[in-house]
mmCIF file of C-alpha atoms in Angstrom:
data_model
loop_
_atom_site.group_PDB
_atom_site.id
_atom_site.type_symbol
_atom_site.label_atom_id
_atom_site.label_comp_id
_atom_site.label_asym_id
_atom_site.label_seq_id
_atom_site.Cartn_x
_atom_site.Cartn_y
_atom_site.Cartn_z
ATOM 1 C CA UNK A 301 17.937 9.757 -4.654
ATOM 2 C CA UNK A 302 16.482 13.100 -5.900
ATOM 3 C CA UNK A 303 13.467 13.290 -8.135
ATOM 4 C CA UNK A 304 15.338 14.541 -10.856
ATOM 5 C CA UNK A 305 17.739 11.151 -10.951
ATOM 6 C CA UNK A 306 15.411 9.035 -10.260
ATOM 7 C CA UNK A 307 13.903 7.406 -13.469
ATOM 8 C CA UNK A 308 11.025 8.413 -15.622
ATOM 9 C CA UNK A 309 8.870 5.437 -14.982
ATOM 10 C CA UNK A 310 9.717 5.869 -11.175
ATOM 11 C CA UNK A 311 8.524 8.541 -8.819
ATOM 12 C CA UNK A 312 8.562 9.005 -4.665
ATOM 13 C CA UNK A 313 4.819 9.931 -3.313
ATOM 14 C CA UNK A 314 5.857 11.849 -0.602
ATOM 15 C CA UNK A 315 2.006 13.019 -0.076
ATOM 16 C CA UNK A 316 0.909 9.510 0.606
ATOM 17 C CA UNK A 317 -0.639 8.986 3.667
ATOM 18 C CA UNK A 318 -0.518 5.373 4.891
ATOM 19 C CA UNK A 319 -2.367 3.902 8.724
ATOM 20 C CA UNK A 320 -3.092 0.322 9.567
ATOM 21 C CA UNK A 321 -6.056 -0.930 10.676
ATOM 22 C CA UNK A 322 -6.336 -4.206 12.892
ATOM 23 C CA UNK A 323 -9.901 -5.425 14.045
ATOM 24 C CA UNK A 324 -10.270 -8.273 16.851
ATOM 25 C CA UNK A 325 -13.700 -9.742 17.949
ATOM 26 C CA UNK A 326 -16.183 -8.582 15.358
ATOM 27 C CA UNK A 327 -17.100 -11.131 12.787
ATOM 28 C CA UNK A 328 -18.499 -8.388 10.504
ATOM 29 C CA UNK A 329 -15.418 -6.018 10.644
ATOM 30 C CA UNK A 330 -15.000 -6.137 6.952
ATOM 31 C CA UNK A 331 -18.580 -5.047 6.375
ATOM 32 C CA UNK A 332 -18.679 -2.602 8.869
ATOM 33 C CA UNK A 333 -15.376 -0.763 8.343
ATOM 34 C CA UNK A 334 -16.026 -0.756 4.405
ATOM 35 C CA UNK A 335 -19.666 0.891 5.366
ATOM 36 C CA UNK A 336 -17.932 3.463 7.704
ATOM 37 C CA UNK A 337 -15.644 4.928 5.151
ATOM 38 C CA UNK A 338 -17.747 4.711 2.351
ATOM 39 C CA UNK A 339 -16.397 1.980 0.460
ATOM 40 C CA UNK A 340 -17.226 -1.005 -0.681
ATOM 41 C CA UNK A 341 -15.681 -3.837 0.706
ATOM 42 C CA UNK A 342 -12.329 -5.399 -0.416
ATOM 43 C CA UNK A 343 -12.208 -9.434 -0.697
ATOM 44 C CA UNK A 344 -8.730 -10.489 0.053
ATOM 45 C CA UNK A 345 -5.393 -9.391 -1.121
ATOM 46 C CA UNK A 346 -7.688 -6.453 -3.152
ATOM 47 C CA UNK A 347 -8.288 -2.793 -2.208
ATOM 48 C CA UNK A 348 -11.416 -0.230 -2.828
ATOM 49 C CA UNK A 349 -11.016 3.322 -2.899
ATOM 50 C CA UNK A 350 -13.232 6.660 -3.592
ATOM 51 C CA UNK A 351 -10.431 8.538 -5.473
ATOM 52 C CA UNK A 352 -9.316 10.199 -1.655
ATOM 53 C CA UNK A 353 -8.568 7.202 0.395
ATOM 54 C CA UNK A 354 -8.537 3.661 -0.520
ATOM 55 C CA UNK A 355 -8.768 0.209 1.691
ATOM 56 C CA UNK A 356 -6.701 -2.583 1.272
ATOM 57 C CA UNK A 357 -7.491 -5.943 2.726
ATOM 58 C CA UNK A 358 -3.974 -7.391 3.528
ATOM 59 C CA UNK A 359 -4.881 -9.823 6.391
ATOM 60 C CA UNK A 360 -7.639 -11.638 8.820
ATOM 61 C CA UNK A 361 -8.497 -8.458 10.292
ATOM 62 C CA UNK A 362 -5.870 -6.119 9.335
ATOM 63 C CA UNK A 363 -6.204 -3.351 6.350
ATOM 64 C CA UNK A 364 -3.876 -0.925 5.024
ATOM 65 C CA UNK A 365 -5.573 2.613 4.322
ATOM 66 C CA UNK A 366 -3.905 4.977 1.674
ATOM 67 C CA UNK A 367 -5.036 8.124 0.306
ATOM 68 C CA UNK A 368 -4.872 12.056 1.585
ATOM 69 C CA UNK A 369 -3.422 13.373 4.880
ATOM 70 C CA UNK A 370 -7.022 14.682 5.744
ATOM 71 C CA UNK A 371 -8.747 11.652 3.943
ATOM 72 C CA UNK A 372 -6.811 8.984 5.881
ATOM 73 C CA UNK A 373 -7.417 11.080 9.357
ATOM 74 C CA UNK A 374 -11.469 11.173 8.600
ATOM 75 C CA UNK A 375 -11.022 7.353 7.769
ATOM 76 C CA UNK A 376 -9.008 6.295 11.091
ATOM 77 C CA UNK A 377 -11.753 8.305 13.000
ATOM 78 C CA UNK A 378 -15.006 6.785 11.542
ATOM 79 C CA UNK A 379 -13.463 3.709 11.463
ATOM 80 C CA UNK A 380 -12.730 3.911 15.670
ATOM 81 C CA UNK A 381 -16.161 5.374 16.329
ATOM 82 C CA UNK A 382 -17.791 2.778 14.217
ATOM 83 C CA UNK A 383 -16.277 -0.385 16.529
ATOM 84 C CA UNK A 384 -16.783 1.410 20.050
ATOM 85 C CA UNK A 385 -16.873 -2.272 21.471
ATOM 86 C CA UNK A 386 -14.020 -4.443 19.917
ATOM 87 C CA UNK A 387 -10.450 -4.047 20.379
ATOM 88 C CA UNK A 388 -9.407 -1.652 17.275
ATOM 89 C CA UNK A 389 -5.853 -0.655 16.082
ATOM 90 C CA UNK A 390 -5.878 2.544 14.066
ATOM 91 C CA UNK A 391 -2.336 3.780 13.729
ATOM 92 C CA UNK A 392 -1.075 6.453 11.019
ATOM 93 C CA UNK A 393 2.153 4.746 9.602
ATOM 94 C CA UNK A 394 2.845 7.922 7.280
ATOM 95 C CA UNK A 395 6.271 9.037 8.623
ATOM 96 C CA UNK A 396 7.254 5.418 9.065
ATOM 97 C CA UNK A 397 6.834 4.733 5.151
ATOM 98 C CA UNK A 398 8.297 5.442 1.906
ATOM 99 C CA UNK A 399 5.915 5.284 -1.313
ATOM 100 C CA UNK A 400 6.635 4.489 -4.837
ATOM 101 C CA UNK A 401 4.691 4.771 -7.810
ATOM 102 C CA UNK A 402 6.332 2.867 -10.659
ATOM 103 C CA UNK A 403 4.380 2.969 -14.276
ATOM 104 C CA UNK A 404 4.688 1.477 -17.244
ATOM 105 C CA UNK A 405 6.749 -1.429 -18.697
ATOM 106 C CA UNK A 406 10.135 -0.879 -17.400
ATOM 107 C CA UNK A 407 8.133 -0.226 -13.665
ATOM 108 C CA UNK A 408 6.736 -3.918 -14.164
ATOM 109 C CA UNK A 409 10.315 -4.920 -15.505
ATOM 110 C CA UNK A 410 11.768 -3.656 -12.239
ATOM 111 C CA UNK A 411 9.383 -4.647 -9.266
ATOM 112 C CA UNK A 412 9.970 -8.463 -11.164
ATOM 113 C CA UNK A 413 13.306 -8.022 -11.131
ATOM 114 C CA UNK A 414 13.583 -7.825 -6.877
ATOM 115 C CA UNK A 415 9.955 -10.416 -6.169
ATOM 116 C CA UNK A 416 8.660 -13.685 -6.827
ATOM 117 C CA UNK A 417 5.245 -12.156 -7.154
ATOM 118 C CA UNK A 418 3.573 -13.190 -10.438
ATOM 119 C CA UNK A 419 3.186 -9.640 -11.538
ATOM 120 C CA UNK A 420 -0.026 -10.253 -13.537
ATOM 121 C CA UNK A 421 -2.055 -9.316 -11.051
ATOM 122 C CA UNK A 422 -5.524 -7.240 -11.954
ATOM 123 C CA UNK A 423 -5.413 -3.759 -11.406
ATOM 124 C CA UNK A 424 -6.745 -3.603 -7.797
ATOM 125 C CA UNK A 425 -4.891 -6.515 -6.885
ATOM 126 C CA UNK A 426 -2.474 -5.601 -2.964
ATOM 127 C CA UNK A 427 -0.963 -7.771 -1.511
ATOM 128 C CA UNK A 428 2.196 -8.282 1.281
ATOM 129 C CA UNK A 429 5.338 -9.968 -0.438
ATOM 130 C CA UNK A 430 9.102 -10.161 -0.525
ATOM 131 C CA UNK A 431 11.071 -7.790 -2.156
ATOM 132 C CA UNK A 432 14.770 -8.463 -2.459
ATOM 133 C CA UNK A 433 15.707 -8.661 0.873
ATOM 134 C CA UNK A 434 12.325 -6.553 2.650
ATOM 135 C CA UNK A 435 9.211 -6.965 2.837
ATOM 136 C CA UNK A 436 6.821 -4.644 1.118
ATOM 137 C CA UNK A 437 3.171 -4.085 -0.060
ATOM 138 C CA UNK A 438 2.253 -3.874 -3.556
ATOM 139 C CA UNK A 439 -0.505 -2.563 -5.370
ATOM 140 C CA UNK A 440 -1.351 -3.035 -8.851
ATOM 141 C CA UNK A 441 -3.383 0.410 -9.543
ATOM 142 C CA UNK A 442 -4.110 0.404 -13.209
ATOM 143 C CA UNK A 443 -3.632 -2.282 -16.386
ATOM 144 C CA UNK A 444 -1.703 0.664 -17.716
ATOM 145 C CA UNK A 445 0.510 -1.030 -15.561
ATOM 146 C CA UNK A 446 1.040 1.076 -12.716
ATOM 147 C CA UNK A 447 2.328 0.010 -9.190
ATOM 148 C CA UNK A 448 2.094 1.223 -5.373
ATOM 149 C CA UNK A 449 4.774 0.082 -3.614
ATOM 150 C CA UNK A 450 5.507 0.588 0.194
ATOM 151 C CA UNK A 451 7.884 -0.246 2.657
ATOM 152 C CA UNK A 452 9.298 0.829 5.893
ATOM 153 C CA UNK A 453 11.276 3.962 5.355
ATOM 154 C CA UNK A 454 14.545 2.859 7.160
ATOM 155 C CA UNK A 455 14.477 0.721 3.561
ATOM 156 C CA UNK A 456 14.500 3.797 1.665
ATOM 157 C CA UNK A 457 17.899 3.712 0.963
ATOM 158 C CA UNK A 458 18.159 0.288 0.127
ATOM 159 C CA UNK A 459 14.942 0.666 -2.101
ATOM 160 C CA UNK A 460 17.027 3.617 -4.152
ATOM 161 C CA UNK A 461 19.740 1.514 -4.171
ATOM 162 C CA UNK A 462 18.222 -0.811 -6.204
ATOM 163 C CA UNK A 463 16.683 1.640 -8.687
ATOM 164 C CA UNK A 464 20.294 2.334 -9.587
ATOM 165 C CA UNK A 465 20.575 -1.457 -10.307
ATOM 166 C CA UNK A 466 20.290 -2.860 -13.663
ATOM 167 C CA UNK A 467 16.897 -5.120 -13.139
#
């Protein structure tokens, strides 16, 4: 669905770079990969971010990093160098993604529509859930409320699809 039918509330962020991040064998991985970006560390199901890449704890030992092309390459890098002795998984996922940014109200109205996810989450909130039929990360990025959502771009279409449906 083109930009210009998609709706207002409701935008693609094709400049979104997204990479995973699995740690095995270090107790302190949360500590030390915060420290190595920059960041503070995220508790659970949270993220932290400098305004060019942000860190989402999703897992035991697995993160999902989001921000700029360039930002998210520095990140994957520092974060590699910093655990030259564990077993580290630092993969760019960008191509393999689709991003939306829903805002507002109706945004809200629509991610309840397809999840059982109590949508009341505080801005910062990310977590891994069910949506309709997928599964998908969320982000709640502001009280305004705004939304990241991302899934695995062969669900683009179905994704679009049900931006066309009445939620």
């Amino acid at each position: 669905m083109p930009d210009h039918l998609m709706p207002d509330w409701c935008r693609i962020d094709a400049d979104l770079a997204v990479a995973k991040i699995q740690i095995t064998g270090a107790d302190d991985a949360p500590q030390r990969l915060a420290a190595a970006l920059g960041l503070s560390t995220p508790a659970p199901n949270r993220f932290t971010g400098n305004g060019d890449i942000a860190l989402s704890a999703v897992a035991p030992g697995e993160w999902l990093l989001t921000g700029t092309a360039d930002g998210v390459a520095t990140a994957l890098n520092r974060a590699e160098a910093a655990f030259p002795n564990e077993p580290i998984l630092a993969l760019d996922l960008t191509h393999g993604r689709i991003a939306l940014r829903l805002e507002g109200p109706a945004g809200q109205d629509w991610l309840a529509a397809f999840t059982p996810l109590d949508l009341r989450l505080p801005a910062g909130a990310a977590v891994r859930t069910r949506f309709g039929d997928i599964g998908a990360f969320i982000a709640r990025t502001s009280d305004t409320p705004a939304f990241l959502l991302i899934a695995d771009q062969s669900y683009a279409g179905y994704l679009l699809h049900l931006l066309g449906s009445p939620s």
